[in-house]
Short mmCIF file of C-alpha atoms in Angstrom, two decimals:
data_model
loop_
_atom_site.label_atom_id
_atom_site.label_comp_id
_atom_site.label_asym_id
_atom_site.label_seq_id
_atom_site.Cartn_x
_atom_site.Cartn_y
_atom_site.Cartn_z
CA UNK A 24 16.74 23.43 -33.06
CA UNK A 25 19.82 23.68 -31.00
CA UNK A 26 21.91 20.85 -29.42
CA UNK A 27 21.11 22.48 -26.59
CA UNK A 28 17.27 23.21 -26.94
CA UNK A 29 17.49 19.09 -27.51
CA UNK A 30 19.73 18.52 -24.43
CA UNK A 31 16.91 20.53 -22.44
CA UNK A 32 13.70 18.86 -23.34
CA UNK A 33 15.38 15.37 -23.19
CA UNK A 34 16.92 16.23 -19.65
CA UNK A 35 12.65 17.90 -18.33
CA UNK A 36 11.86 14.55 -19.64
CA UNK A 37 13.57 12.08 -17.74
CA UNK A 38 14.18 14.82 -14.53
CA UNK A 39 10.00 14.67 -13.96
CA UNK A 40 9.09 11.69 -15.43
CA UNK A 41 7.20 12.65 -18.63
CA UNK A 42 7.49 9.25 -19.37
CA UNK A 43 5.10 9.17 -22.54
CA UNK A 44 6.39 12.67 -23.92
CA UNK A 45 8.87 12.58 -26.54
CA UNK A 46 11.56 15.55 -27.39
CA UNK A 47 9.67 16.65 -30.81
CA UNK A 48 5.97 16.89 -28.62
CA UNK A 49 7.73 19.89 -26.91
CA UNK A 50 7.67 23.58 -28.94
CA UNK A 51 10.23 25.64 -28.16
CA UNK A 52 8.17 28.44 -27.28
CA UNK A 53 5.54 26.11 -25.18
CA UNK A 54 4.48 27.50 -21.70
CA UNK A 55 6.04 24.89 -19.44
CA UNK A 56 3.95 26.04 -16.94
CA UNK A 57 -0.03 25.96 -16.81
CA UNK A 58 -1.85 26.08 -19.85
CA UNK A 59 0.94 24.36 -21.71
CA UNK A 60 3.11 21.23 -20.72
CA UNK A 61 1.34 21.96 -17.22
CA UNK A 62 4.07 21.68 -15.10
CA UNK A 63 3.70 22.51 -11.30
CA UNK A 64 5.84 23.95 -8.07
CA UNK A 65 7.35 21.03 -7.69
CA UNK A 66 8.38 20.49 -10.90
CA UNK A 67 10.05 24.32 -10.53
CA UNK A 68 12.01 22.83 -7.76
CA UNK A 69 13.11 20.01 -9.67
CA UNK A 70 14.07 22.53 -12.97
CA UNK A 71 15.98 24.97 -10.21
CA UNK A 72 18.30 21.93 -9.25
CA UNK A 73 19.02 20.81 -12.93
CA UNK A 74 20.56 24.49 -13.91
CA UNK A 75 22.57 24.03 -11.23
CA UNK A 76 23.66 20.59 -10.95
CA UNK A 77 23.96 20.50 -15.21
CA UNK A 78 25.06 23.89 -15.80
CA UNK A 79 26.79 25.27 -12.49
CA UNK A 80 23.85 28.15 -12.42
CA UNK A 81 22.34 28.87 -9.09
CA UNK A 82 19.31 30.90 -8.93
CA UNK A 83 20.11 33.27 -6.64
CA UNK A 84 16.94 35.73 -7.15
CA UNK A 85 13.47 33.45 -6.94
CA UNK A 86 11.63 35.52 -8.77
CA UNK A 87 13.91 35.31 -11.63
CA UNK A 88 12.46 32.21 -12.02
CA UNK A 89 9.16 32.99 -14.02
CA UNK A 90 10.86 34.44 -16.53
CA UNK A 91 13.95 31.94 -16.81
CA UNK A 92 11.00 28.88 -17.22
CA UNK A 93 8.24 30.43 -19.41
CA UNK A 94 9.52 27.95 -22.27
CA UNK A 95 12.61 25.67 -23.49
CA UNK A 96 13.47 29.22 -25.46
CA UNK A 97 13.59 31.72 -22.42
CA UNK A 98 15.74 28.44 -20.41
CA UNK A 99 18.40 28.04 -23.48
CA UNK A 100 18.83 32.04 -23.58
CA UNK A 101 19.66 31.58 -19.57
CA UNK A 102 21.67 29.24 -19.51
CA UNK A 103 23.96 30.26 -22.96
CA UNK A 104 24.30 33.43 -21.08
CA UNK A 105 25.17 32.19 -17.72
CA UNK A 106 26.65 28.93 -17.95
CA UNK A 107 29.63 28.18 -16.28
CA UNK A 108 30.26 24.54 -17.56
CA UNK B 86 -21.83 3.87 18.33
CA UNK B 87 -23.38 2.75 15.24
CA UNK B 88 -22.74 -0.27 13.70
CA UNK B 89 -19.80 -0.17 10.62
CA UNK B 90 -20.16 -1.68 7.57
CA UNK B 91 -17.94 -2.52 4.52
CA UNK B 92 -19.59 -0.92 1.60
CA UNK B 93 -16.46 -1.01 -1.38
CA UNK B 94 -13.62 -3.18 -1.31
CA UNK B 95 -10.42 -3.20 -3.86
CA UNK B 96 -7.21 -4.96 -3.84
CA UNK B 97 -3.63 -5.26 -5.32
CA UNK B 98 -1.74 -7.51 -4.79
CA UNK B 99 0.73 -10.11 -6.20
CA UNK B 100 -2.26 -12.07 -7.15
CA UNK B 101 -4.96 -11.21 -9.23
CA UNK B 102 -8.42 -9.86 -7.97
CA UNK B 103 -10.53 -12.26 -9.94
CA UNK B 104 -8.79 -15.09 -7.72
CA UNK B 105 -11.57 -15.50 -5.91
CA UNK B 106 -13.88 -16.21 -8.42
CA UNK B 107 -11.65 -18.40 -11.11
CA UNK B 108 -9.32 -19.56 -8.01
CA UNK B 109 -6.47 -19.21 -10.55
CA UNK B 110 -3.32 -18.40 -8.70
CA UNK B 111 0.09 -16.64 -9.84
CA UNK B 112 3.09 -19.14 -8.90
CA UNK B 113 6.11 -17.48 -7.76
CA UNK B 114 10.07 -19.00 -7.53
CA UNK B 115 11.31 -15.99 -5.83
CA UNK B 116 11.81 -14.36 -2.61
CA UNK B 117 10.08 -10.86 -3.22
CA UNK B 118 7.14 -11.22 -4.71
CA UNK B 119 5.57 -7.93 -6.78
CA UNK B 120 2.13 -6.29 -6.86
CA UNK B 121 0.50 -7.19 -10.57
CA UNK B 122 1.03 -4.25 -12.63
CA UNK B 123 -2.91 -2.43 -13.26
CA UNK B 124 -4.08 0.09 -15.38
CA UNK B 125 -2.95 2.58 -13.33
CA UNK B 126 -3.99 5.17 -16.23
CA UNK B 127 -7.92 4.50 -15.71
CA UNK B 128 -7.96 5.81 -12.47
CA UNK B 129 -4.85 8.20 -12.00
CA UNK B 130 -4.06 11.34 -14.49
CA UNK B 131 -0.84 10.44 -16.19
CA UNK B 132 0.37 14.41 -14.95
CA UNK B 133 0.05 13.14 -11.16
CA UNK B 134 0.88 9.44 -11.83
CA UNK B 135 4.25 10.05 -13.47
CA UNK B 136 6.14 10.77 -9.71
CA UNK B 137 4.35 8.48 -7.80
CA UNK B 138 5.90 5.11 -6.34
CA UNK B 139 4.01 1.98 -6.15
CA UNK B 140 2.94 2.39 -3.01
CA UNK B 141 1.02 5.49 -4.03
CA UNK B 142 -0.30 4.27 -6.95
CA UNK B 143 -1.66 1.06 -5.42
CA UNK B 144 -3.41 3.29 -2.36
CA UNK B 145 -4.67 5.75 -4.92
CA UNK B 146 -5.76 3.03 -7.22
CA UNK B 147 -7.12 0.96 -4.35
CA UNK B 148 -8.67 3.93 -2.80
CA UNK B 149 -11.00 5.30 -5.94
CA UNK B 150 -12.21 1.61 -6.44
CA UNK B 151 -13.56 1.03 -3.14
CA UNK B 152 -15.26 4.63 -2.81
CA UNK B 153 -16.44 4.50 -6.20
CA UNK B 154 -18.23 0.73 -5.45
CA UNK B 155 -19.49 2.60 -2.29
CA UNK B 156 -20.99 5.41 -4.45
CA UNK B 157 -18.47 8.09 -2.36
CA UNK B 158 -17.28 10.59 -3.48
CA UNK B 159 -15.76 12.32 -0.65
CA UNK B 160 -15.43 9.88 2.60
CA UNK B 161 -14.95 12.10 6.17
CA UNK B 162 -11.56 10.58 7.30
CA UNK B 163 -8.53 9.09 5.48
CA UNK B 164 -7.12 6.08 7.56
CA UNK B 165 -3.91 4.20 5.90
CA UNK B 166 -1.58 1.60 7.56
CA UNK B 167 1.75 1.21 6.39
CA UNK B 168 4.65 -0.65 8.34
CA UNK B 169 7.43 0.49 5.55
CA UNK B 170 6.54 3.41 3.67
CA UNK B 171 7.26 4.96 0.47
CA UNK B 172 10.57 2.99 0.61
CA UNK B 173 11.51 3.44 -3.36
CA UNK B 174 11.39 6.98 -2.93
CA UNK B 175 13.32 6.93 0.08
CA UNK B 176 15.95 4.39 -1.43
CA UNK B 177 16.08 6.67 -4.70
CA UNK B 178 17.01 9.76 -2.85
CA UNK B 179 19.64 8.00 -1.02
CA UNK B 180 20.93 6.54 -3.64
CA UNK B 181 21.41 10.43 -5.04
CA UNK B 182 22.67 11.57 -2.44
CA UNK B 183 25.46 8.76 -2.55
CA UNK B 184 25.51 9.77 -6.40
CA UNK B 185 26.11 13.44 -6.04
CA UNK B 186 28.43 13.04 -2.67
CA UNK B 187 26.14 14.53 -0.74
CA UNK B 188 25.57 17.17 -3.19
CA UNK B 189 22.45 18.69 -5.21
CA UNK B 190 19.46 16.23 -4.51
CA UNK B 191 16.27 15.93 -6.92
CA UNK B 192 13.61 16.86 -4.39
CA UNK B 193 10.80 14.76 -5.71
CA UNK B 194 11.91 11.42 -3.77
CA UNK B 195 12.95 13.07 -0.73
CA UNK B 196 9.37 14.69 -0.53
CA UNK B 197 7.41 11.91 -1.38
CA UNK B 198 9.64 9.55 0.92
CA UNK B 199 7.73 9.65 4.02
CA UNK B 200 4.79 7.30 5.39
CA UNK B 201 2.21 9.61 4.78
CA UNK B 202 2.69 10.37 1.12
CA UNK B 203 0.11 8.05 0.25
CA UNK B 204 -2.55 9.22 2.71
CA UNK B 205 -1.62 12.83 1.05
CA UNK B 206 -1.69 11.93 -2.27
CA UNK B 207 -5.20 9.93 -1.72
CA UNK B 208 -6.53 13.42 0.00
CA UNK B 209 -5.29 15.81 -2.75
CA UNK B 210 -7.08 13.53 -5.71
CA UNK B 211 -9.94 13.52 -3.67
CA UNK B 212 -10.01 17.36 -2.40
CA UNK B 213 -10.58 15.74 0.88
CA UNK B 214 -9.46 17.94 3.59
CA UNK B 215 -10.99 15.99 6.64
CA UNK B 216 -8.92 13.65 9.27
CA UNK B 217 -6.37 12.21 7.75
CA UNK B 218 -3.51 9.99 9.47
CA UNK B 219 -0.89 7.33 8.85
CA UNK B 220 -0.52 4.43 10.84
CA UNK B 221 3.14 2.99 11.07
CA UNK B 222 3.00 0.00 13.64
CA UNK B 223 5.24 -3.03 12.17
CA UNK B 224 2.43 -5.50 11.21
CA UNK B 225 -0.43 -4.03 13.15
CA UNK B 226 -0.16 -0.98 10.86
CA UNK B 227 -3.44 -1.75 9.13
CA UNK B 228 -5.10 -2.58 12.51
CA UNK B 229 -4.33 0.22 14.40
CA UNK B 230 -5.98 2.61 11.13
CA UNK B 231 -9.05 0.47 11.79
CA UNK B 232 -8.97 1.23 15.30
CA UNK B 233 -8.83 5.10 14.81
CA UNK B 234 -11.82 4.03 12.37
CA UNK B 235 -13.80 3.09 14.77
CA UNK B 236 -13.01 5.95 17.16
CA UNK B 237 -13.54 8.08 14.09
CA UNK B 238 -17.20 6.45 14.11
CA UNK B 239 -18.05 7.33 17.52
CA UNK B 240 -18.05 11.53 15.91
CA UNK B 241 -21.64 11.71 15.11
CA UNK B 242 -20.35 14.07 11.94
CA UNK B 243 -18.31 11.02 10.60
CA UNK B 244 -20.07 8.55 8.48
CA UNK B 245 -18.07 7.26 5.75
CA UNK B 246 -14.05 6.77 6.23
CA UNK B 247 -11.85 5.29 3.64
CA UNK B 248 -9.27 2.68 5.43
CA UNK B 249 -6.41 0.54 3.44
CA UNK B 250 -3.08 -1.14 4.34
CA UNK B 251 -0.32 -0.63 1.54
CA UNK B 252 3.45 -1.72 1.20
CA UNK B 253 5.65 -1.25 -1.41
CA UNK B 254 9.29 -3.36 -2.18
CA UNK B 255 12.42 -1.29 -3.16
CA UNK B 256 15.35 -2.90 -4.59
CA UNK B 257 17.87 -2.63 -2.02
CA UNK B 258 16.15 -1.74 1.21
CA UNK B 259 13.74 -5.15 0.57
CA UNK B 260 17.10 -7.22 0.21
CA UNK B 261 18.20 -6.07 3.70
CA UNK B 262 15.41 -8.05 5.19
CA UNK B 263 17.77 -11.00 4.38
CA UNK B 264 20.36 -9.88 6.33
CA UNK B 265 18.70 -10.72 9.71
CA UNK B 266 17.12 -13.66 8.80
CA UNK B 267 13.37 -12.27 7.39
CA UNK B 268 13.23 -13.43 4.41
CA UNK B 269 14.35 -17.48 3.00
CA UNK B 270 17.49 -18.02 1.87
CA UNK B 271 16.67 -21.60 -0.46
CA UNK B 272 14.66 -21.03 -3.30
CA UNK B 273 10.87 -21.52 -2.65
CA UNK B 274 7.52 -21.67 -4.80
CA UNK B 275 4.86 -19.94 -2.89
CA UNK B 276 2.27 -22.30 -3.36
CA UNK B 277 4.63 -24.41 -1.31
CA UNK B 278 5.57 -21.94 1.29
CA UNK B 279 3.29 -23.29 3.99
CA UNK B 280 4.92 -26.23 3.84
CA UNK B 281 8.46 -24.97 4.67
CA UNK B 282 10.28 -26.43 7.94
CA UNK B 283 13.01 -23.64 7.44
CA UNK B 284 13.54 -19.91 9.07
CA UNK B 285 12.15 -16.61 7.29
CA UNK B 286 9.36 -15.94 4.61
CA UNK B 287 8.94 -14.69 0.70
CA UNK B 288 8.30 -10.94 0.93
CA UNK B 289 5.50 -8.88 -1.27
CA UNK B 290 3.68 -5.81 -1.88
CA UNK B 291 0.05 -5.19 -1.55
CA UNK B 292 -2.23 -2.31 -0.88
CA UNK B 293 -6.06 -3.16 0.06
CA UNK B 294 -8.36 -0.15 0.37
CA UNK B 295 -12.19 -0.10 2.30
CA UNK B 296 -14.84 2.54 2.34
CA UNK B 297 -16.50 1.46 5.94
CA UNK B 298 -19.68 3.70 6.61
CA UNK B 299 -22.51 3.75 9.12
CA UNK B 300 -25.16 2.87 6.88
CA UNK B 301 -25.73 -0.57 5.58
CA UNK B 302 -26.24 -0.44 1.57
CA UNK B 303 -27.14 -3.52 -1.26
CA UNK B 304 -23.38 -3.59 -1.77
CA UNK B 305 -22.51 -3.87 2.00
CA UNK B 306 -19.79 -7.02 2.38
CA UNK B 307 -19.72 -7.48 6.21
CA UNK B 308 -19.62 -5.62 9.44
CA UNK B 309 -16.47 -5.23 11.13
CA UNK B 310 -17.02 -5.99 14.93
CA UNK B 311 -13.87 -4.85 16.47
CA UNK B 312 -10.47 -4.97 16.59
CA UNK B 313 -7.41 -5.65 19.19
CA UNK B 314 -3.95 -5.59 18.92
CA UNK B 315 -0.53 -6.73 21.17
CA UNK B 316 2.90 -5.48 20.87
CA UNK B 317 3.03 -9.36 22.86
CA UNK B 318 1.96 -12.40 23.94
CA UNK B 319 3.12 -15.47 24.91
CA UNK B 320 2.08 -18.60 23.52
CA UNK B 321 1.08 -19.96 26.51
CA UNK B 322 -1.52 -16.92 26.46
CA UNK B 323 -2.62 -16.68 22.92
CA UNK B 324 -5.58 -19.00 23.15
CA UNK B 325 -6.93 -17.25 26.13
CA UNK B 326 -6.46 -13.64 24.79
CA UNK B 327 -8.60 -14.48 21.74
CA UNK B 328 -10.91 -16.02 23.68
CA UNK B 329 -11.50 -12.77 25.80
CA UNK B 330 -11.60 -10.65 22.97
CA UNK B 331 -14.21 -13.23 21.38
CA UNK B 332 -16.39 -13.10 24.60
CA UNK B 333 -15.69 -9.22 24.78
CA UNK B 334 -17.82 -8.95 22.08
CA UNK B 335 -20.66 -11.26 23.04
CA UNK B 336 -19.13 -13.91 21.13
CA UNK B 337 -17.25 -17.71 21.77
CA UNK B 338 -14.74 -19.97 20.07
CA UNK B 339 -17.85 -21.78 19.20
CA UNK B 340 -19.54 -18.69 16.89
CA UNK B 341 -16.74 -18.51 14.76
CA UNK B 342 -17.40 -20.10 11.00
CA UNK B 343 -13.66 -19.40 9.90
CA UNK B 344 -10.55 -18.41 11.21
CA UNK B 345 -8.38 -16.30 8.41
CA UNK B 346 -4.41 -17.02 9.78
CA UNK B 347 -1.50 -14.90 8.63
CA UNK B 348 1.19 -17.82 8.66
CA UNK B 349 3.71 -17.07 6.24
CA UNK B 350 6.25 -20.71 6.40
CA UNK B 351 8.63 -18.77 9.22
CA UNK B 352 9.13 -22.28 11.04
CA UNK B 353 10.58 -20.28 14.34
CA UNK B 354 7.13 -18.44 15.15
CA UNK B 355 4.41 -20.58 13.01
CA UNK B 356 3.51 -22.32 15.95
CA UNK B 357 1.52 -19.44 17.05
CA UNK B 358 -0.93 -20.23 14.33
CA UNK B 359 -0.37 -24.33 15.21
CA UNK B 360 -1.54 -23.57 18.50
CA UNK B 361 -4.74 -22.22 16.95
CA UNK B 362 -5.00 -24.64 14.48
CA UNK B 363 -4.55 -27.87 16.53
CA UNK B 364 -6.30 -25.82 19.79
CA UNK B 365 -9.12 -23.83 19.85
CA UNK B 366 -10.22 -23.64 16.23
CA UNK B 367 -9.31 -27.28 14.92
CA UNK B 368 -13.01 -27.74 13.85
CA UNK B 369 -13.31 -24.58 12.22
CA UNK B 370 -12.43 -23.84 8.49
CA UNK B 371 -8.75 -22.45 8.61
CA UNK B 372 -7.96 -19.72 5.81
CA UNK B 373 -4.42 -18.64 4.89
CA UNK B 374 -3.61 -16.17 2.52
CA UNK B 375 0.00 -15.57 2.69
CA UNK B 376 1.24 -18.67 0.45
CA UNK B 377 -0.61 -16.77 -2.54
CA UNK B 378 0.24 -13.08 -1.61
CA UNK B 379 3.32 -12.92 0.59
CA UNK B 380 4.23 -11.43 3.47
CA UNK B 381 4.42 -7.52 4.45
CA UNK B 382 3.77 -4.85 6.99
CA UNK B 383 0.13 -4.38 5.93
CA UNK B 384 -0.79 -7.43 4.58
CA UNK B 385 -3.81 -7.57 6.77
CA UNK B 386 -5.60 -5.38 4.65
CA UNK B 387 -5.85 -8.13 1.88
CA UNK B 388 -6.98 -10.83 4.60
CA UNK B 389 -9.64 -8.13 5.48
CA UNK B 390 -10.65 -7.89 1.65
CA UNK B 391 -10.55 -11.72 1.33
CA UNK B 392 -13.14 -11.86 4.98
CA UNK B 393 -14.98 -9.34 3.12
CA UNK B 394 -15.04 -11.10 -0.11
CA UNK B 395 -15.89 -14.54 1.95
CA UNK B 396 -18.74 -13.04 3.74
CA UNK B 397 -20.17 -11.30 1.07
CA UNK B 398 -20.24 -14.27 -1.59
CA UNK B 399 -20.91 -16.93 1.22
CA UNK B 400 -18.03 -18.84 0.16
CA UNK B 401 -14.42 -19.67 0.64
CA UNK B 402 -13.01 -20.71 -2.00
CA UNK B 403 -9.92 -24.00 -2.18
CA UNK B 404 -7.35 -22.56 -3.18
CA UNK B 405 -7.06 -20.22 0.42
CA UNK B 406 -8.07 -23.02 2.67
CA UNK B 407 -5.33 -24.79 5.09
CA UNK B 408 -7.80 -27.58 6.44
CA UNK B 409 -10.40 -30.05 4.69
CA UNK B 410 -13.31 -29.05 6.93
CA UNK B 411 -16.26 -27.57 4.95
CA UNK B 412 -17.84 -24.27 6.02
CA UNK B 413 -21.28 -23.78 4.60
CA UNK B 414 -22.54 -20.51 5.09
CA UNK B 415 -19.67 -18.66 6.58
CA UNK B 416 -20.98 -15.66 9.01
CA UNK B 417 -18.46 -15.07 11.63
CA UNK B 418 -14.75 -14.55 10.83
CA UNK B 419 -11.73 -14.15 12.97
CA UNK B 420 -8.44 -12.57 11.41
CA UNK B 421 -5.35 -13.10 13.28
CA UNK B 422 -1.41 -12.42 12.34
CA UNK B 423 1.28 -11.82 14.00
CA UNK B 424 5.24 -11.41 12.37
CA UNK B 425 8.07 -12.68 14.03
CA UNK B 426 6.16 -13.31 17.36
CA UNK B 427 5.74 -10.09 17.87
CA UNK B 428 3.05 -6.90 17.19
CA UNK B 429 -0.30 -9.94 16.75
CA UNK B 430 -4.08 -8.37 15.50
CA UNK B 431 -7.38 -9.57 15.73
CA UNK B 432 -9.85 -8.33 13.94
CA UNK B 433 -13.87 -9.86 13.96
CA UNK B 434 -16.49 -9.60 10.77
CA UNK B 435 -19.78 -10.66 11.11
CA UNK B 436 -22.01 -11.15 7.72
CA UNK B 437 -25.02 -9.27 7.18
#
């Protein structure tokens, strides 16, 4: 596992209040959305501001989205990619 | 309109619930006073409990116990008082946006910062998508939801309506209240507070939650009779205006078995409850409340839950009393509070 895969799931953790989660429970390929960590729209909000305000991505395309949060995988591709800090 | 009945009562508060029954109080040596921690996790799924404040975790806490005592699973209306809000939300988003110079803000707190979160967050556990409204009127928050209760009542469709009072603390925003003189500046053990000759009060949180219905059940606490409130009144006044409201509803100074008083050790406006005290109810068993749970914006809700409590076990127990007088079979209760002279509620329970 990457530093950054770890950076990630510790950051989701403390951003929505996971409070009893720990950074092994999460797979890197886990749906963070319904069926697996079960995250909702709001959490998408909150996930939206942390590329930008951590990384310097904004999102500019919404529907990107889906895609960028299926799992801690599909966010570390996006943000290696795209990162400007 | 029907008569309304209290069929499931729960509170939280900085005292325990079981006080009433072992009488065993929490003493306190400081000037904001917190709700007991409760197991939150019972009631709430940990997914939805992990962004809420304590403000919505006491309503939603409060709320399930007192519908699920009722036996309801869905009440008609939502009714909640709060005079301050979901003030840690709106203190954590402020302090972000002081954090990030005005920059990117976590949305979380600033959506779950106004009044009605808690009324909203109640509704969505419960699927409930009837009338639902938040009351924000200084300390006659509570009140003024039990008034559009009993409005609600008059619907023929309406028959069961879940009503509570809740108020949070937030670190800073609860430490401004010192700044103009609301809460004591010398340090004070609640159990003593009553007995304070100097300026301002020890400040809590609380949430107390009701499921009041149309139809009298086994579990049924009390009726509630009515309700007034007064953005003023002068002193000179006070007696009088309780006495109207009293004979409003076919009722005297003499009916009343207990009178439940919200003084709270303020020495500049305790003499409203003197007045009361050494006037009209002198002879009647006195009740406060406020030395054990603080003061706040809804705090009336957990006088209503102890009148409840009182007129359902036919007792009141020492620890709440302010006079020696004995009250045998309490039956008739008057509630009345005021905070800092201003914004005073009565509210009148009769036992079944």
């Amino acid at each position: 596992m990457s530093d950054l895969h770890t950076e990630l799931k510790k950051s989701i953790i403390e951003q929505l209040n996971l409070e009893d989660m720990e950074v092994s429970e999460i797979e890197n390929d886990e749906h963070l959305f319904g069926d697996g960590l079960g995250l909702d729209s709001i959490d998408a909000l909150e996930l939206i501001v942390l590329l930008e305000k951590d990384y310097g991505i904004k999102l500019t395309d919404p529907n990107q989205g889906k895609e960028i949060f299926n799992s801690i995988n599909t966010m570390a591709d996006f943000i290696e990619k795209n990162r400007v800090r | 309109m029907s008569k309304v009945y209290i069929n499931g009562v729960s509170s939280v508060s900085p005292q325990s619930e079981e006080i009433f029954e072992n009488q065993s109080s929490k003493s306190y040596y400081q000037h904001i006073l917190p709700a007991l921690d409760q197991d939150y996790k019972s009631m709430i799924k940990p997914m939805m409990l992990r962004r809420m404040s304590k403000a919505v975790k006491m309503g939603l806490f409060c709320s399930k116990k007192a519908l699920l005592e009722a036996e309801i699973e869905k009440p008609d209306a939502i009714l909640v008082g709060t005079g301050q809000g979901c003030m840690q939300d709106t203190e954590k988003f402020m302090n972000n946006m002081l954090e990030s110079k005005e920059g990117l803000l976590s949305p979380t707190s600033f959506i779950q910062s106004t009044h009605n979160t808690v009324g909203g967050q109640i509704a969505l556990d419960l699927k409930c998508k009837g009338h639902n409204m938040t009351f924000t009127q200084n300390s006659v928050s509570f009140e003024s939801a039990l008034i559009d209760a009993m409005l609600q009542f008059q619907n023929d469709d309406i028959n069961n309506i879940l009503v509570g009072g809740v108020d949070e603390t937030s670190y800073e925003f609860t430490g401004f209240q010192k700044l103009d003189g609301q809460i004591k500046t010398e340090p004070v053990n609640n159990l003593e507070l009553l007995d304070s000759k100097t300026s301002g009060t020890i400040i809590s949180e609380s949430a107390a939650f009701f499921t009041l219905g149309t139809e009298k059940t086994t579990k049924s606490y009390a009726e509630l009779k009515d309700i007034e409130i007064f953005n003023s009144i002068a002193l000179e006044n006070l007696e009088e205006e309780i006495e109207d409201f009293l004979n409003k509803n076919n009722t005297s100074v003499l009916d009343i078995d207990a009178v439940l008083l919200g003084k709270n050790g303020d020495v500049r406006f305790d003499h409203y409850y003197k007045e009361l005290q050494e006037g009209i109810f002198s002879d009647k068993c006195q009740v406060g409340f406020k030395h054990l749970v603080g003061e706040n914006n809804a705090v009336t809700s957990y006088a209503f839950w102890l009148a409840s409590k009182i007129l359902k076990e036919k007792k009141i127990p020492e620890i709440f009393k302010l006079n020696a007088l004995h009250c045998k079979e309490p039956g008739k209760i008057l509630i009345y509070n005021q905070y800092l002279g201003k914004n005073h509620g009565l509210i009148l329970l009769h036992s079944l």
